[in-house]
């Protein structure tokens, strides 16, 4: 196994420095090539830690089973390194959501050059996993989000990923500018994983996803079929636009959840309250509209009227 | 009379949040014209001009301008992103979403979806709809009308403003959630106006834009009795293949002395790019063809691929780059 590091994009900055999008590659035999990418949004760190854990696992594999890597693994932990440097979700200076700039343009603005470089580096992979960590407001159970246009290819891949939820969503024009849509529409399967919360790391979710990724790679022939792996322990529920319920704040204030994330809830159960820091009363009680499981829960306490507090998948 | 509001909502601590607007003319009919600015809280030219226009229409409504008559109902929203104006923020300050990526909106959705819905519902009944923007912090635009896949009526009416340029553009997937795009799905005549640069108030651009809106009110008959000031310079219509963006292949410091609205000869100097460490000149930027300088970079720090200027050409350009997509609308 060879381990190499290079840059898939290298761009001069205005004063002296160079922006590099770094890639670590683990190169085994002539089997399929797969990739894990993260850090498209600079405030989402969960995927960076997944890349660290995968690198540690692969480095260990190089010592213990150097021939078990039959294909090639590319890790691109930060597609928006300037965002990570500046604690910003978007590409700084350009105020651009990198994940609305695909497929990009090698002669365009910086975000489009990054996008074009990423597409060039990833096209032709047997599987790309794009790890997101929600945002600073919402905590997500480990899940994969799939545009229904690509469901036939992606759902079978996602089912064995040790995740808790598969969310099939309708086609939205503006989402055609995401990296996942760009890769999938070019015939490179790309799964979007959402888990955890922005600006934090949730190690338990990382270990859960790690098992799913390694098992997926083994099924694809990237890892030797006889290599022992931890078994899959989670099987996903299937959510779609018909059974997902959104709970938006009916007034502004501080949201205090009264239940835990990823709990079964019943119609009418109290999920939390909205209170005012200016008096002792309760402004709003948040109750479940259905029987189901709560898979999104607000982490950031302040809410504005309309702020999302929870998502529940109805189970009947 | 109480100031009408598009939307009222609670806020976590300060007073309740409202978006006020102006409503002139007979309330019995739907508005004939809707004017919106300040969807981005740092785009001040449009806010200033629409507020000044409201002051003028108020004088007509009050009868202190007896020579002029308002014939139709007009609604004006000087600023949609009220909290953004007060905090000098382009986006909605709380969750950092861009209100102009939330249309057509949703009355039961996220905060900015609710704001978008309120703006859309209040403006969609109008026949003429105008959304005024001021580029971004980095770029200055000559006051211009932008048309996206326009109808014949829109192409004709766009000339009534008398602004230096009417520019056709294609619709990008990233712009399918803008107010302008939402309007186009429900007929009427829709215009995006760009004037100047965000984060600043450029009086000459504001004066030009004010005259343009007065000319539009006059030519459409929405206000009678207006005597237009001396005619502005010719308005030019530029089709899809008459825009040439100039893109930098160098990073560094960009310096320029040119002004938007100038007609440049082929070969004219637009600016220079310097290395900010060694001080050496890296490149000269010159107009490759003659044309109207419709926009110029005002941010000196330059990345590879950054937009330096836009030229509008009299001749059609074949096989050249026509779009550079930025966050300007």
Coordinates of C-alpha atoms in Angstrom, one line a residue:
Chain A
X1 CA 0.0 0.0 0.0
X2 CA 1.3 3.5 -0.9
X3 CA 0.2 6.5 1.0
X4 CA 0.6 9.8 -0.9
X5 CA -0.4 13.4 -0.3
X6 CA -1.0 16.0 -3.0
X7 CA -3.2 19.0 -3.8
X8 CA -6.2 18.7 -6.2
X9 CA -6.4 22.5 -6.4
X10 CA -3.7 25.1 -6.0
X11 CA -4.5 28.8 -6.3
X12 CA -2.5 31.9 -5.6
X13 CA -3.9 34.3 -2.9
X14 CA -3.6 38.0 -3.2
X15 CA -0.6 38.3 -0.9
X16 CA 2.0 35.6 -1.1
X17 CA 0.1 32.6 0.1
X18 CA -1.3 29.7 -1.9
X19 CA -4.6 28.0 -1.3
X20 CA -4.3 24.2 -1.6
X21 CA -7.1 21.6 -1.4
X22 CA -5.2 18.6 0.0
X23 CA -5.8 15.0 -0.7
X24 CA -4.4 11.9 1.0
X25 CA -4.5 8.8 -1.1
X26 CA -4.1 5.2 0.0
X27 CA -3.2 3.1 -3.0
X28 CA -3.5 -0.6 -3.0
X29 CA -4.2 -2.9 -5.9
X30 CA -6.0 -2.2 -9.2
X31 CA -9.5 -2.4 -7.6
X32 CA -12.1 0.3 -7.5
X33 CA -11.3 3.9 -6.4
X34 CA -13.5 5.5 -3.7
X35 CA -13.4 8.8 -1.9
X36 CA -14.5 10.6 1.2
X37 CA -14.9 14.4 1.1
X38 CA -15.8 16.8 3.9
X39 CA -15.5 20.5 4.9
X40 CA -17.5 22.0 2.0
X41 CA -18.9 24.2 4.7
X42 CA -16.3 25.7 7.0
X43 CA -18.4 25.3 10.1
X44 CA -18.9 21.5 9.7
X45 CA -16.2 19.6 11.4
X46 CA -17.6 16.1 11.9
X47 CA -16.4 14.9 8.4
X48 CA -12.9 16.1 9.1
X49 CA -12.8 13.8 12.1
X50 CA -14.2 10.9 10.1
X51 CA -11.3 11.5 7.6
X52 CA -8.8 11.3 10.6
X53 CA -10.3 8.0 11.8
X54 CA -10.3 6.5 8.3
X55 CA -6.6 7.6 7.8
X56 CA -5.8 6.0 11.2
X57 CA -7.6 2.8 10.2
X58 CA -5.9 2.6 6.8
X59 CA -2.4 3.4 8.3
X60 CA -3.0 0.5 10.7
X61 CA -4.1 -1.7 7.8
X62 CA -0.9 -0.9 5.9
X63 CA 1.0 -2.4 8.8
X64 CA -1.2 -5.4 9.6
X65 CA -2.8 -6.4 6.2
X66 CA -0.9 -4.4 3.6
X67 CA -2.5 -6.4 0.8
X68 CA -6.1 -6.1 2.0
X69 CA -6.5 -2.8 0.2
X70 CA -7.5 -4.0 -3.3
X71 CA -8.4 -0.5 -4.6
X72 CA -7.7 3.1 -3.8
X73 CA -9.1 5.5 -1.2
X74 CA -8.9 9.3 -1.6
X75 CA -9.5 11.5 1.5
X76 CA -10.2 15.2 0.8
X77 CA -11.0 16.4 4.3
X78 CA -11.5 20.1 3.6
X79 CA -12.9 21.5 0.3
X80 CA -13.3 24.9 2.0
X81 CA -10.1 25.4 3.9
X82 CA -10.4 29.2 4.0
X83 CA -13.8 28.7 5.7
X84 CA -12.2 26.5 8.3
X85 CA -9.4 29.0 8.8
X86 CA -12.0 31.8 9.4
X87 CA -14.8 29.8 11.2
X88 CA -17.1 30.6 8.3
X89 CA -19.6 28.3 6.7
X90 CA -19.2 29.9 3.3
X91 CA -16.1 30.6 1.2
X92 CA -14.8 33.8 2.8
X93 CA -14.4 36.9 0.7
X94 CA -16.7 35.5 -2.0
X95 CA -19.6 35.0 0.5
X96 CA -20.4 31.9 -1.6
X97 CA -21.9 28.6 -0.5
X98 CA -19.4 26.3 -2.1
X99 CA -22.1 23.6 -2.4
X100 CA -24.1 25.8 -4.8
X101 CA -21.1 26.3 -7.2
X102 CA -20.9 22.9 -8.8
X103 CA -19.9 21.6 -11.3
X104 CA -17.7 24.7 -11.3
X105 CA -15.5 26.3 -13.9
X106 CA -11.7 26.0 -14.1
X107 CA -11.6 29.6 -15.4
X108 CA -14.3 31.0 -13.0
X109 CA -14.2 32.6 -9.6
X110 CA -12.3 30.9 -6.8
X111 CA -15.3 28.8 -5.5
X112 CA -15.9 27.6 -9.0
X113 CA -12.3 26.7 -9.5
X114 CA -12.3 24.7 -6.3
X115 CA -15.5 23.0 -7.5
X116 CA -14.1 22.2 -10.9
X117 CA -11.0 20.8 -9.4
X118 CA -13.0 18.6 -7.0
X119 CA -15.2 17.2 -9.8
X120 CA -12.1 16.4 -11.9
X121 CA -10.5 14.6 -9.0
X122 CA -13.6 12.6 -8.0
X123 CA -15.2 11.7 -11.3
X124 CA -15.0 8.0 -12.1
X125 CA -14.9 7.0 -8.4
X126 CA -17.0 3.9 -7.6
X127 CA -18.4 5.8 -4.6
X128 CA -18.0 9.3 -3.2
X129 CA -19.2 10.0 0.4
X130 CA -19.8 13.7 1.1
X131 CA -20.0 14.2 4.8
X132 CA -21.9 17.2 6.2
X133 CA -22.5 18.2 9.8
X134 CA -25.8 20.1 9.6
X135 CA -25.1 23.6 10.8
X136 CA -24.6 25.3 14.1
X137 CA -28.4 25.3 14.8
X138 CA -29.5 21.7 14.4
X139 CA -28.3 18.3 15.5
X140 CA -28.9 15.4 13.1
X141 CA -29.0 11.7 13.6
X142 CA -26.6 9.9 11.2
X143 CA -28.5 9.8 7.9
X144 CA -28.1 9.9 4.2
X145 CA -30.0 12.3 1.9
X146 CA -30.9 11.2 -1.6
X147 CA -32.4 13.1 -4.5
X148 CA -35.2 10.9 -5.7
X149 CA -33.9 11.2 -9.3
X150 CA -30.9 9.0 -8.2
X151 CA -32.8 6.7 -5.7
X152 CA -32.4 3.5 -7.8
X153 CA -28.6 3.7 -7.7
X154 CA -28.1 5.2 -4.3
X155 CA -30.6 3.6 -2.0
X156 CA -29.0 0.1 -2.2
X157 CA -25.6 1.7 -1.5
X158 CA -27.0 3.7 1.4
X159 CA -28.8 0.8 3.1
X160 CA -25.6 -0.9 4.2
X161 CA -24.0 2.2 5.6
X162 CA -24.8 1.6 9.2
X163 CA -26.9 4.8 9.3
X164 CA -30.2 5.4 11.1
X165 CA -32.2 7.1 8.3
X166 CA -32.4 7.5 4.6
X167 CA -34.2 10.6 3.5
X168 CA -35.4 10.7 -0.1
X169 CA -36.2 14.3 -1.1
X170 CA -37.7 15.8 -4.2
X171 CA -35.7 17.3 -7.0
X172 CA -35.0 21.0 -6.4
X173 CA -33.5 23.1 -9.1
X174 CA -31.1 25.0 -6.9
X175 CA -29.7 21.8 -5.5
X176 CA -28.5 20.9 -9.0
X177 CA -25.5 23.1 -8.1
X178 CA -24.4 20.7 -5.3
X179 CA -21.4 18.4 -5.6
X180 CA -23.6 15.3 -5.1
X181 CA -25.9 16.2 -7.9
X182 CA -23.0 17.1 -10.2
X183 CA -21.3 13.7 -9.5
X184 CA -24.5 11.6 -9.7
X185 CA -25.6 13.2 -12.9
X186 CA -22.1 12.3 -14.4
X187 CA -22.5 8.7 -13.3
X188 CA -20.3 8.9 -10.2
X189 CA -22.3 7.7 -7.3
X190 CA -22.2 10.2 -4.4
X191 CA -23.9 9.8 -1.1
X192 CA -24.6 12.8 1.1
X193 CA -24.2 11.9 4.8
X194 CA -25.6 14.4 7.4
X195 CA -24.8 13.8 11.0
X196 CA -24.1 15.7 14.2
X197 CA -24.0 19.5 14.5
X198 CA -21.8 22.3 13.2
X199 CA -18.6 23.4 15.0
X200 CA -18.6 20.2 17.1
X201 CA -17.5 16.6 16.8
X202 CA -19.7 13.6 17.9
X203 CA -17.3 10.7 18.2
X204 CA -20.1 8.1 18.6
X205 CA -21.5 9.1 15.3
X206 CA -18.1 8.9 13.7
X207 CA -17.5 5.3 14.9
X208 CA -21.0 4.3 13.6
X209 CA -20.3 5.8 10.2
X210 CA -16.8 4.4 10.1
X211 CA -18.2 0.8 10.3
X212 CA -20.7 1.6 7.5
X213 CA -18.1 3.1 5.2
X214 CA -15.7 0.1 5.6
X215 CA -18.4 -2.4 5.0
X216 CA -19.5 -0.5 1.9
X217 CA -15.9 -0.5 0.6
X218 CA -15.7 -4.2 1.2
X219 CA -18.9 -4.8 -0.8
X220 CA -17.4 -2.7 -3.7
X221 CA -14.2 -4.7 -3.7
X222 CA -12.0 -1.9 -2.3
X223 CA -11.2 -4.0 0.7
X224 CA -10.5 -7.8 0.6
X225 CA -13.6 -9.9 1.1
X226 CA -12.0 -11.9 3.8
X227 CA -10.8 -8.9 5.9
X228 CA -12.7 -9.1 9.2
X229 CA -14.7 -5.9 9.9
X230 CA -17.0 -4.8 12.7
X231 CA -20.6 -5.8 11.9
X232 CA -23.3 -3.4 10.8
X233 CA -25.5 -2.6 13.8
X234 CA -27.9 0.1 12.5
X235 CA -30.5 -0.3 9.7
X236 CA -32.1 2.8 8.3
X237 CA -35.7 4.0 8.4
X238 CA -36.9 5.4 5.1
X239 CA -38.1 9.0 5.2
X240 CA -39.5 11.1 2.4
X241 CA -41.4 14.3 1.8
X242 CA -44.7 12.6 2.8
X243 CA -43.7 11.5 6.3
X244 CA -41.3 14.2 7.5
X245 CA -42.9 16.8 9.7
X246 CA -41.2 20.2 10.4
X247 CA -41.7 22.0 13.7
X248 CA -41.1 25.7 13.3
X249 CA -41.1 28.1 16.2
X250 CA -44.4 29.9 16.6
X251 CA -42.7 32.7 18.5
X252 CA -39.3 34.1 19.3
X253 CA -37.3 33.3 22.5
X254 CA -35.2 30.6 24.0
X255 CA -36.0 27.0 23.0
X256 CA -35.5 24.3 25.7
X257 CA -36.0 20.7 24.6
X258 CA -37.6 18.4 27.1
X259 CA -36.7 15.2 25.3
X260 CA -33.6 13.6 23.9
X261 CA -32.6 13.4 20.3
X262 CA -33.6 10.2 18.3
X263 CA -36.5 9.4 20.6
X264 CA -39.8 7.8 19.7
X265 CA -42.5 10.3 20.3
X266 CA -46.3 10.1 20.4
X267 CA -48.8 12.5 19.1
X268 CA -49.2 15.4 21.6
X269 CA -46.0 14.7 23.5
X270 CA -44.2 17.8 24.9
X271 CA -40.9 18.1 23.0
X272 CA -39.8 21.5 24.5
X273 CA -40.8 25.0 25.4
X274 CA -40.0 28.5 24.2
X275 CA -39.5 30.9 27.1
X276 CA -38.7 34.5 27.4
X277 CA -35.6 35.8 29.2
X278 CA -37.7 38.7 30.4
X279 CA -40.3 36.9 32.4
X280 CA -41.0 33.6 34.0
X281 CA -43.9 32.4 31.8
X282 CA -43.8 29.9 28.9
X283 CA -44.4 31.5 25.5
X284 CA -45.0 28.4 23.5
X285 CA -45.2 24.6 24.1
X286 CA -43.8 22.5 21.3
X287 CA -45.7 19.2 20.9
X288 CA -45.4 16.4 18.4
X289 CA -48.0 16.5 15.6
X290 CA -47.6 12.7 15.0
X291 CA -46.4 9.4 16.3
X292 CA -42.8 9.1 15.1
X293 CA -39.1 9.5 15.7
X294 CA -37.4 12.8 16.3
X295 CA -34.4 12.8 14.0
X296 CA -33.5 16.6 14.0
X297 CA -33.3 18.6 17.2
X298 CA -32.4 22.2 17.6
X299 CA -29.0 22.7 19.4
X300 CA -28.8 26.5 19.3
X301 CA -31.2 27.8 21.9
X302 CA -32.2 31.2 20.5
X303 CA -35.1 31.0 18.0
X304 CA -36.7 33.5 15.8
X305 CA -40.3 33.1 14.7
X306 CA -40.1 30.4 12.1
X307 CA -36.8 28.9 13.3
X308 CA -36.7 25.1 12.9
X309 CA -36.7 23.3 16.2
X310 CA -37.2 19.6 15.2
X311 CA -38.1 17.2 12.4
X312 CA -40.1 14.1 13.1
X313 CA -40.5 11.2 10.8
X314 CA -44.0 9.8 11.2
X315 CA -43.9 6.0 11.8
X316 CA -47.6 5.3 11.1
Chain B
X1 CA -52.7 56.9 8.8
X2 CA -50.8 54.0 10.3
X3 CA -47.9 52.8 8.2
X4 CA -48.8 49.5 6.6
X5 CA -46.6 46.5 7.2
X6 CA -45.7 43.5 5.0
X7 CA -45.0 41.3 8.0
X8 CA -44.9 41.5 11.8
X9 CA -43.1 39.0 13.9
X10 CA -41.7 38.6 17.3
X11 CA -38.0 38.9 18.0
X12 CA -36.1 37.2 20.8
X13 CA -35.4 40.3 22.9
X14 CA -35.8 43.6 21.0
X15 CA -39.1 45.1 19.9
X16 CA -41.2 43.1 17.5
X17 CA -39.9 43.0 13.9
X18 CA -41.9 44.6 11.2
X19 CA -41.3 45.4 7.5
X20 CA -43.1 48.6 6.8
X21 CA -44.0 49.7 3.2
X22 CA -45.6 52.6 1.4
X23 CA -48.9 52.2 -0.4
X24 CA -50.0 55.2 -2.6
X25 CA -53.0 55.7 -4.8
X26 CA -56.4 54.1 -5.0
X27 CA -56.6 51.1 -2.7
X28 CA -59.6 49.6 -4.5
X29 CA -57.4 48.1 -7.3
X30 CA -54.3 46.0 -7.1
X31 CA -51.1 47.9 -7.4
X32 CA -49.9 48.7 -10.9
X33 CA -46.3 49.0 -9.8
X34 CA -44.3 47.4 -7.0
X35 CA -40.8 48.7 -6.1
X36 CA -38.5 46.7 -3.8
X37 CA -35.0 47.4 -2.4
X38 CA -32.9 46.4 0.5
X39 CA -33.4 42.6 0.2
X40 CA -29.7 42.8 1.0
X41 CA -29.2 45.0 4.0
X42 CA -26.0 46.5 2.8
X43 CA -27.3 47.8 -0.6
X44 CA -28.0 51.4 0.3
X45 CA -28.5 53.1 -3.1
X46 CA -31.9 51.5 -3.7
X47 CA -33.1 52.1 -0.2
X48 CA -32.2 55.8 -0.4
X49 CA -33.8 56.3 -3.8
X50 CA -37.0 54.4 -3.0
X51 CA -37.4 56.3 0.2
X52 CA -36.9 59.6 -1.7
X53 CA -39.4 58.5 -4.3
X54 CA -41.9 57.7 -1.5
X55 CA -41.4 61.2 -0.1
X56 CA -42.2 62.6 -3.6
X57 CA -45.3 60.4 -4.1
X58 CA -46.5 61.4 -0.6
X59 CA -46.4 65.0 -1.6
X60 CA -48.5 64.2 -4.6
X61 CA -50.9 62.2 -2.4
X62 CA -51.1 65.1 0.1
X63 CA -51.9 67.6 -2.7
X64 CA -48.9 69.7 -2.3
X65 CA -47.8 68.9 -5.9
X66 CA -51.0 69.9 -7.7
X67 CA -49.5 69.7 -11.2
X68 CA -49.0 66.0 -10.8
X69 CA -51.6 63.2 -10.4
X70 CA -51.1 59.6 -9.4
X71 CA -53.3 57.5 -11.7
X72 CA -52.7 54.0 -10.2
X73 CA -51.8 52.4 -7.0
X74 CA -48.0 52.0 -6.3
X75 CA -46.4 50.0 -3.4
X76 CA -42.8 50.7 -2.3
X77 CA -40.7 48.6 0.1
X78 CA -37.5 50.6 0.6
X79 CA -35.9 47.8 2.7
X80 CA -36.9 44.2 3.1
X81 CA -34.0 43.2 5.3
X82 CA -34.7 45.7 8.1
X83 CA -32.5 44.1 10.7
X84 CA -29.7 43.7 8.1
X85 CA -29.8 47.4 7.3
X86 CA -29.5 48.2 11.0
X87 CA -26.6 45.8 11.5
X88 CA -24.9 46.5 8.1
X89 CA -25.4 42.9 7.0
X90 CA -26.2 41.7 3.5
X91 CA -27.9 38.5 4.7
X92 CA -30.5 38.0 7.4
X93 CA -28.3 38.5 10.4
X94 CA -29.7 35.8 12.7
X95 CA -29.2 32.6 10.6
X96 CA -27.1 34.2 7.8
X97 CA -29.4 33.1 5.0
X98 CA -29.7 35.2 1.9
X99 CA -33.4 36.4 1.6
X100 CA -33.0 36.5 -2.1
X101 CA -32.4 32.8 -2.2
X102 CA -35.7 32.1 -0.4
X103 CA -38.3 33.0 -3.0
X104 CA -41.1 32.3 -3.5
X105 CA -41.1 31.7 0.2
X106 CA -43.4 29.8 2.6
X107 CA -45.7 31.3 5.2
X108 CA -45.2 28.4 7.7
X109 CA -41.4 27.9 7.0
X110 CA -38.2 29.3 8.3
X111 CA -38.0 33.0 9.2
X112 CA -36.5 34.1 5.9
X113 CA -39.0 32.0 4.0
X114 CA -41.8 33.8 5.8
X115 CA -40.2 37.2 4.9
X116 CA -39.8 36.1 1.3
X117 CA -43.5 35.0 1.2
X118 CA -44.7 38.3 2.6
X119 CA -42.7 40.3 -0.1
X120 CA -43.8 38.0 -2.9
X121 CA -47.5 38.1 -1.9
X122 CA -47.5 41.9 -1.6
X123 CA -45.9 42.5 -4.9
X124 CA -47.2 39.7 -7.2
X125 CA -50.5 41.5 -7.9
X126 CA -48.7 44.4 -9.5
X127 CA -48.2 44.5 -13.3
X128 CA -44.8 46.3 -13.2
X129 CA -42.3 44.9 -10.6
X130 CA -38.9 46.4 -9.9
X131 CA -36.2 44.9 -7.6
X132 CA -33.3 47.3 -7.0
X133 CA -29.9 46.0 -6.1
X134 CA -26.4 47.4 -5.7
X135 CA -24.0 44.6 -6.7
X136 CA -21.8 43.7 -3.7
X137 CA -19.0 45.2 -1.6
X138 CA -16.4 44.5 -4.3
X139 CA -18.0 45.7 -7.5
X140 CA -19.6 48.9 -8.8
X141 CA -22.3 48.8 -11.5
X142 CA -23.4 51.6 -13.7
X143 CA -27.1 52.0 -13.1
X144 CA -28.7 49.4 -15.5
X145 CA -31.7 47.3 -16.1
X146 CA -31.1 43.5 -16.1
X147 CA -33.5 41.3 -18.1
X148 CA -33.7 37.6 -17.8
X149 CA -35.3 35.8 -20.8
X150 CA -37.5 38.9 -21.3
X151 CA -40.9 39.2 -23.0
X152 CA -41.2 41.7 -25.9
X153 CA -43.0 44.0 -23.5
X154 CA -40.3 43.8 -20.9
X155 CA -37.6 44.6 -23.5
X156 CA -39.5 47.6 -24.7
X157 CA -40.5 48.9 -21.3
X158 CA -36.9 48.5 -20.0
X159 CA -35.9 51.3 -22.3
X160 CA -38.3 53.7 -20.6
X161 CA -36.0 54.2 -17.6
X162 CA -33.4 55.9 -19.8
X163 CA -30.6 54.3 -17.9
X164 CA -27.3 53.9 -19.7
X165 CA -27.7 50.2 -20.2
X166 CA -30.3 47.5 -20.6
X167 CA -28.6 44.1 -20.3
X168 CA -30.0 40.7 -21.1
X169 CA -28.8 37.7 -19.1
X170 CA -29.5 34.0 -19.0
X171 CA -31.0 32.5 -15.8
X172 CA -28.5 30.5 -13.7
X173 CA -29.8 27.6 -11.6
X174 CA -28.4 29.5 -8.5
X175 CA -30.8 32.4 -9.2
X176 CA -34.0 30.4 -9.5
X177 CA -34.9 31.3 -5.9
X178 CA -34.6 35.1 -6.3
X179 CA -37.5 37.5 -6.1
X180 CA -37.0 38.4 -9.8
X181 CA -37.3 34.8 -10.8
X182 CA -40.4 34.2 -8.7
X183 CA -42.0 37.3 -10.3
X184 CA -41.4 35.9 -13.8
X185 CA -43.5 32.9 -13.0
X186 CA -46.6 35.0 -12.7
X187 CA -46.5 37.3 -15.8
X188 CA -46.4 41.0 -15.8
X189 CA -43.3 43.0 -16.5
X190 CA -40.3 42.4 -14.2
X191 CA -37.1 44.3 -13.9
X192 CA -33.9 43.9 -11.8
X193 CA -32.1 47.2 -11.5
X194 CA -28.4 47.3 -10.5
X195 CA -26.9 50.6 -9.4
X196 CA -23.5 51.2 -7.8
X197 CA -21.9 49.2 -5.1
X198 CA -23.1 47.7 -1.8
X199 CA -21.9 49.2 1.6
X200 CA -21.9 52.8 0.2
X201 CA -24.2 55.4 -1.0
X202 CA -23.1 56.9 -4.3
X203 CA -25.1 60.1 -4.9
X204 CA -24.5 60.4 -8.7
X205 CA -25.9 56.8 -9.2
X206 CA -28.8 57.6 -6.8
X207 CA -29.7 60.8 -8.8
X208 CA -29.5 58.9 -12.1
X209 CA -31.7 56.1 -10.7
X210 CA -34.2 58.6 -9.3
X211 CA -34.5 60.3 -12.7
X212 CA -34.9 56.9 -14.2
X213 CA -37.9 56.0 -12.0
X214 CA -39.4 59.4 -12.6
X215 CA -39.1 58.8 -16.4
X216 CA -40.7 55.3 -16.0
X217 CA -43.6 56.8 -14.0
X218 CA -44.1 59.4 -16.7
X219 CA -43.8 57.2 -19.7
X220 CA -46.1 54.5 -18.3
X221 CA -48.7 57.2 -17.2
X222 CA -48.6 56.1 -13.6
X223 CA -48.0 59.7 -12.7
X224 CA -49.1 62.5 -15.0
X225 CA -47.8 66.0 -15.2
X226 CA -44.2 65.1 -14.6
X227 CA -41.8 67.4 -16.5
X228 CA -38.6 65.4 -17.0
X229 CA -35.3 67.1 -16.6
X230 CA -33.0 67.3 -19.6
X231 CA -32.8 64.0 -21.4
X232 CA -30.2 61.6 -20.1
X233 CA -27.7 60.2 -22.5
X234 CA -28.8 57.5 -24.9
X235 CA -30.0 54.2 -23.5
X236 CA -28.3 51.1 -25.1
X237 CA -29.8 47.6 -25.3
X238 CA -27.3 44.8 -25.0
X239 CA -28.2 41.3 -25.9
X240 CA -26.8 38.1 -24.5
X241 CA -23.7 38.2 -26.7
X242 CA -22.9 41.8 -26.0
X243 CA -21.4 41.4 -22.5
X244 CA -17.6 40.8 -22.1
X245 CA -16.4 40.1 -18.5
X246 CA -12.7 40.7 -17.9
X247 CA -11.3 38.2 -15.6
X248 CA -7.9 38.3 -13.8
X249 CA -5.5 35.5 -14.3
X250 CA -3.3 37.0 -11.6
X251 CA -3.7 37.3 -7.8
X252 CA -2.4 40.6 -6.3
X253 CA -3.5 44.2 -5.8
X254 CA -5.7 45.8 -8.4
X255 CA -5.5 49.5 -8.9
X256 CA -7.7 51.6 -11.2
X257 CA -8.8 55.1 -11.9
X258 CA -11.6 54.5 -14.4
X259 CA -15.3 55.3 -13.8
X260 CA -18.3 53.2 -14.7
X261 CA -20.4 54.5 -17.6
X262 CA -17.4 55.5 -19.7
X263 CA -17.1 54.3 -23.3
X264 CA -13.7 52.8 -23.8
X265 CA -11.7 52.3 -27.0
X266 CA -10.1 49.0 -27.7
X267 CA -6.7 49.0 -25.9
X268 CA -7.7 51.6 -23.3
X269 CA -6.1 51.1 -19.9
X270 CA -8.5 49.9 -17.2
X271 CA -6.1 49.1 -14.4
X272 CA -3.0 47.4 -13.2
X273 CA -2.2 44.4 -11.0
X274 CA 0.7 44.6 -8.6
X275 CA 2.4 42.0 -6.4
X276 CA 1.6 43.2 -2.8
X277 CA 5.0 42.0 -1.5
X278 CA 7.6 42.9 -4.1
X279 CA 5.7 45.8 -5.5
X280 CA 6.3 44.6 -9.1
X281 CA 3.7 45.1 -11.7
X282 CA 2.2 41.8 -12.7
X283 CA -0.2 42.8 -15.4
X284 CA -1.9 45.6 -17.2
X285 CA -5.6 45.3 -17.8
X286 CA -6.8 46.8 -21.1
X287 CA -10.1 46.8 -22.9
X288 CA -9.8 44.0 -25.6
X289 CA -12.6 45.6 -27.6
X290 CA -14.4 49.0 -27.4
X291 CA -17.5 49.2 -25.3
X292 CA -19.3 50.7 -22.4
X293 CA -17.7 50.0 -19.0
X294 CA -20.8 48.8 -17.2
X295 CA -19.0 47.6 -14.0
X296 CA -15.6 47.9 -12.3
X297 CA -13.9 46.1 -9.4
X298 CA -13.6 48.4 -6.4
X299 CA -12.0 45.7 -4.1
X300 CA -8.2 45.9 -4.6
X301 CA -7.4 42.4 -3.3
X302 CA -7.5 40.1 -6.3
X303 CA -7.7 36.4 -6.5
X304 CA -7.1 34.3 -9.7
X305 CA -10.3 34.3 -11.7
X306 CA -11.8 37.4 -10.1
X307 CA -14.0 39.7 -12.1
X308 CA -12.2 43.0 -12.9
X309 CA -14.7 44.7 -15.2
X310 CA -17.6 44.2 -17.6
X311 CA -17.7 45.7 -21.0
X312 CA -20.9 46.1 -23.0
X313 CA -20.1 45.9 -26.7
X314 CA -21.9 47.3 -29.7
X315 CA -20.9 44.3 -31.7
X316 CA -21.9 40.8 -31.0
X317 CA -19.1 38.6 -29.5
X318 CA -18.7 35.1 -30.6
X319 CA -17.1 32.3 -28.7
X320 CA -16.0 34.5 -25.8
X321 CA -16.7 34.1 -22.1
X322 CA -20.1 35.7 -21.3
X323 CA -20.7 35.0 -17.7
X324 CA -18.9 35.2 -14.4
X325 CA -21.2 34.2 -11.6
X326 CA -20.9 36.1 -8.4
X327 CA -23.1 37.0 -5.4
X328 CA -24.5 40.2 -6.7
X329 CA -28.2 39.8 -6.9

